[in-house]
Amino acid sequence: MSDWSTFFEMGGYAAYVWPAYGISILALLLLGMLSWRAMRRSERLVELSQSADSRP
Amino acid sequence: MLAYANPTRFLRLARTLTPWTLGAGILLSLVGLYLALFFAPPDYQQGEAMRIIYVHVPAAWMALFVYVCMAVSSAVAFIWKHPLADIAAKASAPIGLVFTALALITGMLWGQPMWGAWWVWDARLTSVLILFFLYLGYIVLWGAIDEPTRAARAARILALVGVVNVPIIHFSVEWWSTLHQGATVFRADGPSMTTPMLIPLLVMAVAYNILYVAFLLIRMRMEVSERRLRTLRLGLEGASS
């Protein structure tokens, strides 16, 4: 328990270390998720319009 | 003629590579984070604040690397007019922008406890801020010009002109007396860093590189689809009129 609290204290630099890791993880996660969603949306739109085109 | 080249082969390759690169990038990032937080020892001068370096330095390396990739793609687009080259450059810009922002923010979080200031107008920090605005300008330029071939041309020129900033960033710590510390890994006499610190740094750097490939593939697939949609729409308008 105290091991973990010293770990989270980061030798007094907790206020700098954790935001640095937090923002890195958050920003990359958000970039990946937004890119993925936009890619899925446009690929689906292409599929839809191509199937609409091939209708007799 | 190449402007209508069918990127079907690229799409097939990208579809198989996307899940693998994404999976490998996430897995290696988790390993890197574990090594950075638990395996790496605290620095004898900087203490635990040293751990910020493991997310700061790889982001800064990527900020430069992605820009070089963007400039090379732009040059390829100019010379060989390959349609995927413009797409690769355009897809890289937002990824580079995020890495540059992360390098700046994590740098500020390190600077405040170590230098006593969030920001100083020193050569390294200023040149990286210029890199951030180059990425931003590049993205804005693509959006500002409606005609795709003209937008691509303007974007290529900006990417190629901006590449002069890359060596400036790299050598800024040698050319000017700066607060930012010099290179500790890419040195002529080898890395001046202990192995337990070097390993987490390199793992994080490789993880960020793989994530870049994964995000690039995803964003290139998005661009290819959007271009296809645009031509489909133009075809429909042409048919109805």
PDB file of C-alpha atoms in Angstrom:
ATOM      1  CA  MET A   1       0.000   0.000   0.000  1.00  0.00           C
ATOM      2  CA  SER A   2       2.682   2.518   1.010  1.00  0.00           C
ATOM      3  CA  ASP A   3       4.788   1.252  -1.902  1.00  0.00           C
ATOM      4  CA  TRP A   4       2.050   2.362  -4.235  1.00  0.00           C
ATOM      5  CA  SER A   5       1.632   5.748  -2.589  1.00  0.00           C
ATOM      6  CA  THR A   6       5.363   6.462  -2.923  1.00  0.00           C
ATOM      7  CA  PHE A   7       5.082   5.345  -6.531  1.00  0.00           C
ATOM      8  CA  PHE A   8       2.236   7.784  -7.170  1.00  0.00           C
ATOM      9  CA  GLU A   9       4.116  10.592  -5.401  1.00  0.00           C
ATOM     10  CA  MET A  10       6.906  10.312  -8.014  1.00  0.00           C
ATOM     11  CA  GLY A  11       9.447  11.784  -5.618  1.00  0.00           C
ATOM     12  CA  GLY A  12       7.440  14.998  -5.351  1.00  0.00           C
ATOM     13  CA  TYR A  13       7.084  15.382  -9.130  1.00  0.00           C
ATOM     14  CA  ALA A  14       3.619  13.785  -9.359  1.00  0.00           C
ATOM     15  CA  ALA A  15       2.075  17.070 -10.558  1.00  0.00           C
ATOM     16  CA  TYR A  16       4.364  16.982 -13.613  1.00  0.00           C
ATOM     17  CA  VAL A  17       4.972  13.289 -14.347  1.00  0.00           C
ATOM     18  CA  TRP A  18       1.323  12.123 -14.346  1.00  0.00           C
ATOM     19  CA  PRO A  19      -0.052  14.927 -16.535  1.00  0.00           C
ATOM     20  CA  ALA A  20       2.769  14.243 -19.028  1.00  0.00           C
ATOM     21  CA  TYR A  21       1.824  10.547 -19.248  1.00  0.00           C
ATOM     22  CA  GLY A  22      -1.907  11.308 -19.126  1.00  0.00           C
ATOM     23  CA  ILE A  23      -1.885  13.781 -21.994  1.00  0.00           C
ATOM     24  CA  SER A  24       0.342  11.514 -24.114  1.00  0.00           C
ATOM     25  CA  ILE A  25      -1.981   8.513 -23.710  1.00  0.00           C
ATOM     26  CA  LEU A  26      -5.131  10.625 -24.132  1.00  0.00           C
ATOM     27  CA  ALA A  27      -3.951  12.490 -27.241  1.00  0.00           C
ATOM     28  CA  LEU A  28      -2.770   9.349 -29.064  1.00  0.00           C
ATOM     29  CA  LEU A  29      -5.912   7.432 -28.078  1.00  0.00           C
ATOM     30  CA  LEU A  30      -8.115  10.276 -29.334  1.00  0.00           C
ATOM     31  CA  LEU A  31      -6.154  10.629 -32.588  1.00  0.00           C
ATOM     32  CA  GLY A  32      -6.422   6.895 -33.232  1.00  0.00           C
ATOM     33  CA  MET A  33     -10.122   6.705 -32.403  1.00  0.00           C
ATOM     34  CA  LEU A  34     -11.143   9.775 -34.418  1.00  0.00           C
ATOM     35  CA  SER A  35      -9.070   8.636 -37.417  1.00  0.00           C
ATOM     36  CA  TRP A  36     -10.591   5.148 -37.200  1.00  0.00           C
ATOM     37  CA  ARG A  37     -14.156   6.472 -37.029  1.00  0.00           C
ATOM     38  CA  ALA A  38     -13.650   8.877 -39.956  1.00  0.00           C
ATOM     39  CA  MET A  39     -12.067   6.079 -42.018  1.00  0.00           C
ATOM     40  CA  ARG A  40     -14.940   3.679 -41.291  1.00  0.00           C
ATOM     41  CA  ARG A  41     -17.509   6.338 -42.164  1.00  0.00           C
ATOM     42  CA  SER A  42     -15.982   7.234 -45.538  1.00  0.00           C
ATOM     43  CA  GLU A  43     -15.330   3.587 -46.486  1.00  0.00           C
ATOM     44  CA  ARG A  44     -18.961   2.750 -45.712  1.00  0.00           C
ATOM     45  CA  LEU A  45     -20.169   5.706 -47.789  1.00  0.00           C
ATOM     46  CA  VAL A  46     -18.119   4.468 -50.748  1.00  0.00           C
ATOM     47  CA  GLU A  47     -19.639   0.985 -50.393  1.00  0.00           C
ATOM     48  CA  LEU A  48     -23.146   2.462 -50.203  1.00  0.00           C
ATOM     49  CA  SER A  49     -22.765   4.708 -53.245  1.00  0.00           C
ATOM     50  CA  GLN A  50     -21.148   1.927 -55.266  1.00  0.00           C
ATOM     51  CA  SER A  51     -24.014  -0.462 -54.549  1.00  0.00           C
ATOM     52  CA  ALA A  52     -26.450   2.346 -55.435  1.00  0.00           C
ATOM     53  CA  ASP A  53     -24.614   2.865 -58.734  1.00  0.00           C
ATOM     54  CA  SER A  54     -24.753  -0.792 -59.709  1.00  0.00           C
ATOM     55  CA  ARG A  55     -28.579  -0.893 -59.399  1.00  0.00           C
ATOM     56  CA  PRO A  56     -30.272  -1.480 -62.779  1.00  0.00           C
TER      57      PRO A  56
ATOM     58  CA  MET B   1      -3.234   9.395 -66.397  1.00  0.00           C
ATOM     59  CA  LEU B   2      -1.611   8.557 -63.079  1.00  0.00           C
ATOM     60  CA  ALA B   3      -4.115  10.869 -61.405  1.00  0.00           C
ATOM     61  CA  TYR B   4      -6.695   8.155 -62.054  1.00  0.00           C
ATOM     62  CA  ALA B   5      -4.429   5.308 -60.969  1.00  0.00           C
ATOM     63  CA  ASN B   6      -6.458   2.778 -59.079  1.00  0.00           C
ATOM     64  CA  PRO B   7      -5.256   2.531 -55.473  1.00  0.00           C
ATOM     65  CA  THR B   8      -6.907  -0.887 -55.084  1.00  0.00           C
ATOM     66  CA  ARG B   9      -3.594  -2.624 -54.433  1.00  0.00           C
ATOM     67  CA  PHE B  10      -2.730  -0.106 -51.747  1.00  0.00           C
ATOM     68  CA  LEU B  11      -6.144  -0.552 -50.124  1.00  0.00           C
ATOM     69  CA  ARG B  12      -5.768  -4.324 -50.040  1.00  0.00           C
ATOM     70  CA  LEU B  13      -2.324  -4.051 -48.416  1.00  0.00           C
ATOM     71  CA  ALA B  14      -3.506  -1.338 -46.004  1.00  0.00           C
ATOM     72  CA  ARG B  15      -6.505  -3.402 -44.899  1.00  0.00           C
ATOM     73  CA  THR B  16      -4.297  -6.350 -43.935  1.00  0.00           C
ATOM     74  CA  LEU B  17      -1.632  -4.196 -42.276  1.00  0.00           C
ATOM     75  CA  THR B  18      -3.954  -1.921 -40.237  1.00  0.00           C
ATOM     76  CA  PRO B  19      -4.929  -4.402 -37.466  1.00  0.00           C
ATOM     77  CA  TRP B  20      -1.379  -5.767 -37.147  1.00  0.00           C
ATOM     78  CA  THR B  21       0.343  -2.393 -36.889  1.00  0.00           C
ATOM     79  CA  LEU B  22      -2.353  -1.059 -34.564  1.00  0.00           C
ATOM     80  CA  GLY B  23      -2.087  -4.125 -32.309  1.00  0.00           C
ATOM     81  CA  ALA B  24       1.718  -4.091 -32.271  1.00  0.00           C
ATOM     82  CA  GLY B  25       1.798  -0.336 -31.614  1.00  0.00           C
ATOM     83  CA  ILE B  26      -0.590  -0.553 -28.654  1.00  0.00           C
ATOM     84  CA  LEU B  27       1.147  -3.610 -27.186  1.00  0.00           C
ATOM     85  CA  LEU B  28       4.637  -2.103 -27.479  1.00  0.00           C
ATOM     86  CA  SER B  29       3.370   1.203 -26.005  1.00  0.00           C
ATOM     87  CA  LEU B  30       2.110  -0.681 -22.953  1.00  0.00           C
ATOM     88  CA  VAL B  31       5.485  -2.457 -22.604  1.00  0.00           C
ATOM     89  CA  GLY B  32       7.238   0.904 -23.014  1.00  0.00           C
ATOM     90  CA  LEU B  33       5.034   2.578 -20.397  1.00  0.00           C
ATOM     91  CA  TYR B  34       5.698  -0.270 -17.962  1.00  0.00           C
ATOM     92  CA  LEU B  35       9.461  -0.046 -18.527  1.00  0.00           C
ATOM     93  CA  ALA B  36       9.427   3.759 -18.241  1.00  0.00           C
ATOM     94  CA  LEU B  37       7.459   3.781 -14.971  1.00  0.00           C
ATOM     95  CA  PHE B  38       8.781   0.662 -13.205  1.00  0.00           C
ATOM     96  CA  PHE B  39      12.015  -0.561 -14.793  1.00  0.00           C
ATOM     97  CA  ALA B  40      13.858   2.719 -15.397  1.00  0.00           C
ATOM     98  CA  PRO B  41      15.760   4.060 -12.377  1.00  0.00           C
ATOM     99  CA  PRO B  42      15.309   7.666 -11.208  1.00  0.00           C
ATOM    100  CA  ASP B  43      17.985  10.041 -12.483  1.00  0.00           C
ATOM    101  CA  TYR B  44      20.622  11.108  -9.942  1.00  0.00           C
ATOM    102  CA  GLN B  45      20.071  14.781 -10.860  1.00  0.00           C
ATOM    103  CA  GLN B  46      16.494  14.975 -12.091  1.00  0.00           C
ATOM    104  CA  GLY B  47      14.972  12.316  -9.830  1.00  0.00           C
ATOM    105  CA  GLU B  48      11.590  10.920 -10.859  1.00  0.00           C
ATOM    106  CA  ALA B  49      10.940  13.900 -13.171  1.00  0.00           C
ATOM    107  CA  MET B  50      13.340  12.119 -15.529  1.00  0.00           C
ATOM    108  CA  ARG B  51      10.433   9.787 -16.376  1.00  0.00           C
ATOM    109  CA  ILE B  52       8.832  12.605 -18.396  1.00  0.00           C
ATOM    110  CA  ILE B  53      11.702  12.121 -20.870  1.00  0.00           C
ATOM    111  CA  TYR B  54      10.287   8.721 -21.919  1.00  0.00           C
ATOM    112  CA  VAL B  55       7.168  10.362 -23.338  1.00  0.00           C
ATOM    113  CA  HIS B  56       8.850  13.648 -24.320  1.00  0.00           C
ATOM    114  CA  VAL B  57      11.826  12.525 -26.417  1.00  0.00           C
ATOM    115  CA  PRO B  58       9.996   9.910 -28.562  1.00  0.00           C
ATOM    116  CA  ALA B  59       7.257  12.481 -29.299  1.00  0.00           C
ATOM    117  CA  ALA B  60       9.901  15.037 -30.299  1.00  0.00           C
ATOM    118  CA  TRP B  61      11.677  12.505 -32.530  1.00  0.00           C
ATOM    119  CA  MET B  62       8.356  11.658 -34.184  1.00  0.00           C
ATOM    120  CA  ALA B  63       7.552  15.341 -34.676  1.00  0.00           C
ATOM    121  CA  LEU B  64      10.685  15.583 -36.839  1.00  0.00           C
ATOM    122  CA  PHE B  65      10.415  12.155 -38.471  1.00  0.00           C
ATOM    123  CA  VAL B  66       6.795  12.656 -39.559  1.00  0.00           C
ATOM    124  CA  TYR B  67       7.706  16.036 -41.039  1.00  0.00           C
ATOM    125  CA  VAL B  68      10.559  14.480 -43.032  1.00  0.00           C
ATOM    126  CA  CYS B  69       8.151  11.771 -44.284  1.00  0.00           C
ATOM    127  CA  MET B  70       5.666  14.493 -45.256  1.00  0.00           C
ATOM    128  CA  ALA B  71       8.337  16.436 -47.151  1.00  0.00           C
ATOM    129  CA  VAL B  72       9.644  13.308 -48.931  1.00  0.00           C
ATOM    130  CA  SER B  73       6.075  12.371 -49.947  1.00  0.00           C
ATOM    131  CA  SER B  74       5.552  15.905 -51.231  1.00  0.00           C
ATOM    132  CA  ALA B  75       8.753  15.683 -53.285  1.00  0.00           C
ATOM    133  CA  VAL B  76       7.645  12.309 -54.699  1.00  0.00           C
ATOM    134  CA  ALA B  77       4.258  13.847 -55.556  1.00  0.00           C
ATOM    135  CA  PHE B  78       6.013  16.685 -57.378  1.00  0.00           C
ATOM    136  CA  ILE B  79       8.414  14.493 -59.360  1.00  0.00           C
ATOM    137  CA  TRP B  80       6.425  11.339 -60.135  1.00  0.00           C
ATOM    138  CA  LYS B  81       2.880  12.694 -59.667  1.00  0.00           C
ATOM    139  CA  HIS B  82       1.907   9.532 -57.813  1.00  0.00           C
ATOM    140  CA  PRO B  83      -1.556  10.147 -56.302  1.00  0.00           C
ATOM    141  CA  LEU B  84      -0.768   8.175 -53.130  1.00  0.00           C
ATOM    142  CA  ALA B  85       2.175  10.490 -52.354  1.00  0.00           C
ATOM    143  CA  ASP B  86      -0.079  13.521 -51.798  1.00  0.00           C
ATOM    144  CA  ILE B  87      -2.431  11.326 -49.792  1.00  0.00           C
ATOM    145  CA  ALA B  88       0.433  10.080 -47.597  1.00  0.00           C
ATOM    146  CA  ALA B  89       1.626  13.637 -46.950  1.00  0.00           C
ATOM    147  CA  LYS B  90      -1.871  14.910 -46.177  1.00  0.00           C
ATOM    148  CA  ALA B  91      -2.585  11.928 -43.893  1.00  0.00           C
ATOM    149  CA  SER B  92       0.693  12.488 -41.995  1.00  0.00           C
ATOM    150  CA  ALA B  93       0.076  16.129 -41.052  1.00  0.00           C
ATOM    151  CA  PRO B  94      -2.452  15.659 -38.207  1.00  0.00           C
ATOM    152  CA  ILE B  95      -0.316  12.850 -36.738  1.00  0.00           C
ATOM    153  CA  GLY B  96       2.767  15.067 -36.824  1.00  0.00           C
ATOM    154  CA  LEU B  97       0.784  17.900 -35.296  1.00  0.00           C
ATOM    155  CA  VAL B  98      -0.250  15.717 -32.342  1.00  0.00           C
ATOM    156  CA  PHE B  99       3.326  14.467 -31.772  1.00  0.00           C
ATOM    157  CA  THR B 100       4.645  18.050 -31.901  1.00  0.00           C
ATOM    158  CA  ALA B 101       1.989  19.241 -29.450  1.00  0.00           C
ATOM    159  CA  LEU B 102       2.894  16.345 -27.131  1.00  0.00           C
ATOM    160  CA  ALA B 103       6.602  17.191 -27.360  1.00  0.00           C
ATOM    161  CA  LEU B 104       5.839  20.824 -26.471  1.00  0.00           C
ATOM    162  CA  ILE B 105       3.421  20.040 -23.606  1.00  0.00           C
ATOM    163  CA  THR B 106       5.516  17.284 -21.999  1.00  0.00           C
ATOM    164  CA  GLY B 107       8.541  19.561 -22.430  1.00  0.00           C
ATOM    165  CA  MET B 108       6.762  22.314 -20.515  1.00  0.00           C
ATOM    166  CA  LEU B 109       5.828  19.835 -17.784  1.00  0.00           C
ATOM    167  CA  TRP B 110       9.511  18.939 -17.512  1.00  0.00           C
ATOM    168  CA  GLY B 111      10.762  22.532 -17.807  1.00  0.00           C
ATOM    169  CA  GLN B 112       8.710  23.918 -14.937  1.00  0.00           C
ATOM    170  CA  PRO B 113      10.271  21.736 -12.181  1.00  0.00           C
ATOM    171  CA  MET B 114      13.740  21.512 -13.822  1.00  0.00           C
ATOM    172  CA  TRP B 115      14.310  25.030 -15.168  1.00  0.00           C
ATOM    173  CA  GLY B 116      11.706  26.840 -13.089  1.00  0.00           C
ATOM    174  CA  ALA B 117       9.833  28.017 -16.182  1.00  0.00           C
ATOM    175  CA  TRP B 118       7.092  26.520 -18.357  1.00  0.00           C
ATOM    176  CA  TRP B 119       8.483  28.211 -21.418  1.00  0.00           C
ATOM    177  CA  VAL B 120      11.614  30.054 -22.505  1.00  0.00           C
ATOM    178  CA  TRP B 121      12.150  31.609 -25.934  1.00  0.00           C
ATOM    179  CA  ASP B 122      15.193  29.520 -26.573  1.00  0.00           C
ATOM    180  CA  ALA B 123      16.325  28.244 -29.994  1.00  0.00           C
ATOM    181  CA  ARG B 124      15.137  24.659 -29.520  1.00  0.00           C
ATOM    182  CA  LEU B 125      11.728  25.508 -28.105  1.00  0.00           C
ATOM    183  CA  THR B 126      11.092  28.277 -30.623  1.00  0.00           C
ATOM    184  CA  SER B 127      12.055  26.126 -33.629  1.00  0.00           C
ATOM    185  CA  VAL B 128       9.755  23.308 -32.438  1.00  0.00           C
ATOM    186  CA  LEU B 129       6.934  25.845 -32.006  1.00  0.00           C
ATOM    187  CA  ILE B 130       7.555  26.890 -35.626  1.00  0.00           C
ATOM    188  CA  LEU B 131       7.282  23.207 -36.597  1.00  0.00           C
ATOM    189  CA  PHE B 132       3.894  23.100 -34.853  1.00  0.00           C
ATOM    190  CA  PHE B 133       2.698  26.078 -36.907  1.00  0.00           C
ATOM    191  CA  LEU B 134       4.093  24.532 -40.117  1.00  0.00           C
ATOM    192  CA  TYR B 135       1.918  21.459 -39.535  1.00  0.00           C
ATOM    193  CA  LEU B 136      -1.048  23.681 -38.692  1.00  0.00           C
ATOM    194  CA  GLY B 137      -0.510  25.855 -41.772  1.00  0.00           C
ATOM    195  CA  TYR B 138      -0.214  22.761 -43.965  1.00  0.00           C
ATOM    196  CA  ILE B 139      -3.550  21.395 -42.695  1.00  0.00           C
ATOM    197  CA  VAL B 140      -5.273  24.789 -43.051  1.00  0.00           C
ATOM    198  CA  LEU B 141      -3.916  25.157 -46.598  1.00  0.00           C
ATOM    199  CA  TRP B 142      -5.474  21.866 -47.712  1.00  0.00           C
ATOM    200  CA  GLY B 143      -8.819  23.036 -46.356  1.00  0.00           C
ATOM    201  CA  ALA B 144      -8.577  26.585 -47.678  1.00  0.00           C
ATOM    202  CA  ILE B 145      -8.237  25.772 -51.398  1.00  0.00           C
ATOM    203  CA  ASP B 146     -11.299  24.137 -52.976  1.00  0.00           C
ATOM    204  CA  GLU B 147      -9.706  22.897 -56.166  1.00  0.00           C
ATOM    205  CA  PRO B 148      -7.877  19.625 -55.202  1.00  0.00           C
ATOM    206  CA  THR B 149      -4.945  19.856 -57.643  1.00  0.00           C
ATOM    207  CA  ARG B 150      -4.221  23.461 -56.660  1.00  0.00           C
ATOM    208  CA  ALA B 151      -4.524  22.624 -52.959  1.00  0.00           C
ATOM    209  CA  ALA B 152      -2.125  19.692 -53.398  1.00  0.00           C
ATOM    210  CA  ARG B 153       0.397  21.916 -55.208  1.00  0.00           C
ATOM    211  CA  ALA B 154       0.323  24.639 -52.535  1.00  0.00           C
ATOM    212  CA  ALA B 155       0.590  22.053 -49.752  1.00  0.00           C
ATOM    213  CA  ARG B 156       3.604  20.405 -51.411  1.00  0.00           C
ATOM    214  CA  ILE B 157       5.408  23.734 -51.672  1.00  0.00           C
ATOM    215  CA  LEU B 158       4.750  24.550 -48.005  1.00  0.00           C
ATOM    216  CA  ALA B 159       5.925  21.098 -46.877  1.00  0.00           C
ATOM    217  CA  LEU B 160       9.127  21.381 -48.917  1.00  0.00           C
ATOM    218  CA  VAL B 161       9.943  24.955 -47.858  1.00  0.00           C
ATOM    219  CA  GLY B 162       9.324  24.079 -44.203  1.00  0.00           C
ATOM    220  CA  VAL B 163      11.824  21.236 -44.270  1.00  0.00           C
ATOM    221  CA  VAL B 164      14.662  23.756 -43.678  1.00  0.00           C
ATOM    222  CA  ASN B 165      13.354  23.945 -40.124  1.00  0.00           C
ATOM    223  CA  VAL B 166      14.241  20.272 -39.469  1.00  0.00           C
ATOM    224  CA  PRO B 167      18.061  20.647 -39.372  1.00  0.00           C
ATOM    225  CA  ILE B 168      17.577  23.933 -37.508  1.00  0.00           C
ATOM    226  CA  ILE B 169      15.699  22.058 -34.777  1.00  0.00           C
ATOM    227  CA  HIS B 170      18.284  19.283 -34.634  1.00  0.00           C
ATOM    228  CA  PHE B 171      21.338  21.536 -34.458  1.00  0.00           C
ATOM    229  CA  SER B 172      19.701  24.371 -32.498  1.00  0.00           C
ATOM    230  CA  VAL B 173      21.216  23.080 -29.251  1.00  0.00           C
ATOM    231  CA  GLU B 174      24.703  23.289 -30.782  1.00  0.00           C
ATOM    232  CA  TRP B 175      24.428  26.480 -32.838  1.00  0.00           C
ATOM    233  CA  TRP B 176      22.947  28.662 -30.126  1.00  0.00           C
ATOM    234  CA  SER B 177      23.521  28.564 -26.407  1.00  0.00           C
ATOM    235  CA  THR B 178      20.252  27.177 -25.183  1.00  0.00           C
ATOM    236  CA  LEU B 179      18.712  25.998 -21.977  1.00  0.00           C
ATOM    237  CA  HIS B 180      17.661  22.762 -23.636  1.00  0.00           C
ATOM    238  CA  GLN B 181      20.128  19.938 -23.086  1.00  0.00           C
ATOM    239  CA  GLY B 182      22.064  18.523 -26.022  1.00  0.00           C
ATOM    240  CA  ALA B 183      21.604  15.169 -27.707  1.00  0.00           C
ATOM    241  CA  THR B 184      22.208  12.143 -25.482  1.00  0.00           C
ATOM    242  CA  VAL B 185      21.309   9.361 -27.914  1.00  0.00           C
ATOM    243  CA  PHE B 186      22.184  10.484 -31.454  1.00  0.00           C
ATOM    244  CA  ARG B 187      25.808  11.426 -30.758  1.00  0.00           C
ATOM    245  CA  ALA B 188      28.966  10.757 -32.723  1.00  0.00           C
ATOM    246  CA  ASP B 189      30.510   9.014 -29.691  1.00  0.00           C
ATOM    247  CA  GLY B 190      27.417   6.880 -29.013  1.00  0.00           C
ATOM    248  CA  PRO B 191      24.604   7.341 -26.521  1.00  0.00           C
ATOM    249  CA  SER B 192      25.649   8.876 -23.201  1.00  0.00           C
ATOM    250  CA  MET B 193      22.880   7.264 -21.217  1.00  0.00           C
ATOM    251  CA  THR B 194      22.800   4.185 -19.005  1.00  0.00           C
ATOM    252  CA  THR B 195      21.233   1.068 -20.512  1.00  0.00           C
ATOM    253  CA  PRO B 196      18.282   0.867 -18.036  1.00  0.00           C
ATOM    254  CA  MET B 197      17.302   4.372 -19.175  1.00  0.00           C
ATOM    255  CA  LEU B 198      18.057   3.801 -22.849  1.00  0.00           C
ATOM    256  CA  ILE B 199      15.920   0.629 -23.176  1.00  0.00           C
ATOM    257  CA  PRO B 200      12.567   2.209 -22.140  1.00  0.00           C
ATOM    258  CA  LEU B 201      13.331   5.224 -24.331  1.00  0.00           C
ATOM    259  CA  LEU B 202      14.026   3.087 -27.396  1.00  0.00           C
ATOM    260  CA  VAL B 203      10.979   0.850 -26.778  1.00  0.00           C
ATOM    261  CA  MET B 204       8.762   3.935 -26.567  1.00  0.00           C
ATOM    262  CA  ALA B 205      10.361   5.331 -29.727  1.00  0.00           C
ATOM    263  CA  VAL B 206       9.728   2.100 -31.671  1.00  0.00           C
ATOM    264  CA  ALA B 207       6.150   1.978 -30.298  1.00  0.00           C
ATOM    265  CA  TYR B 208       5.492   5.554 -31.470  1.00  0.00           C
ATOM    266  CA  ASN B 209       6.920   4.706 -34.904  1.00  0.00           C
ATOM    267  CA  ILE B 210       4.604   1.708 -35.286  1.00  0.00           C
ATOM    268  CA  LEU B 211       1.643   3.796 -34.083  1.00  0.00           C
ATOM    269  CA  TYR B 212       2.534   6.359 -36.736  1.00  0.00           C
ATOM    270  CA  VAL B 213       2.417   3.647 -39.428  1.00  0.00           C
ATOM    271  CA  ALA B 214      -0.948   2.405 -38.103  1.00  0.00           C
ATOM    272  CA  PHE B 215      -2.490   5.891 -37.949  1.00  0.00           C
ATOM    273  CA  LEU B 216      -1.017   6.726 -41.360  1.00  0.00           C
ATOM    274  CA  LEU B 217      -2.624   3.630 -42.927  1.00  0.00           C
ATOM    275  CA  ILE B 218      -5.980   4.484 -41.319  1.00  0.00           C
ATOM    276  CA  ARG B 219      -5.868   8.112 -42.448  1.00  0.00           C
ATOM    277  CA  MET B 220      -4.685   7.179 -45.959  1.00  0.00           C
ATOM    278  CA  ARG B 221      -7.607   4.744 -46.284  1.00  0.00           C
ATOM    279  CA  MET B 222      -9.874   7.605 -45.228  1.00  0.00           C
ATOM    280  CA  GLU B 223      -8.370   9.958 -47.842  1.00  0.00           C
ATOM    281  CA  VAL B 224      -8.607   7.359 -50.620  1.00  0.00           C
ATOM    282  CA  SER B 225     -12.293   6.780 -49.809  1.00  0.00           C
ATOM    283  CA  GLU B 226     -13.018  10.499 -49.667  1.00  0.00           C
ATOM    284  CA  ARG B 227     -11.430  11.022 -53.080  1.00  0.00           C
ATOM    285  CA  ARG B 228     -13.416   8.145 -54.475  1.00  0.00           C
ATOM    286  CA  LEU B 229     -16.598   9.664 -53.025  1.00  0.00           C
ATOM    287  CA  ARG B 230     -15.776  12.992 -54.659  1.00  0.00           C
ATOM    288  CA  THR B 231     -15.327  11.408 -58.101  1.00  0.00           C
ATOM    289  CA  LEU B 232     -18.511   9.349 -57.644  1.00  0.00           C
ATOM    290  CA  ARG B 233     -20.434  12.520 -56.790  1.00  0.00           C
ATOM    291  CA  LEU B 234     -18.957  14.370 -59.762  1.00  0.00           C
ATOM    292  CA  GLY B 235     -19.954  11.458 -61.984  1.00  0.00           C
ATOM    293  CA  LEU B 236     -23.533  11.572 -60.682  1.00  0.00           C
ATOM    294  CA  GLU B 237     -23.774  15.335 -61.265  1.00  0.00           C
ATOM    295  CA  GLY B 238     -22.378  14.892 -64.759  1.00  0.00           C
ATOM    296  CA  ALA B 239     -24.911  12.150 -65.510  1.00  0.00           C
ATOM    297  CA  SER B 240     -27.922  14.104 -64.215  1.00  0.00           C
ATOM    298  CA  SER B 241     -27.138  17.336 -66.084  1.00  0.00           C
TER     299      SER B 241
END
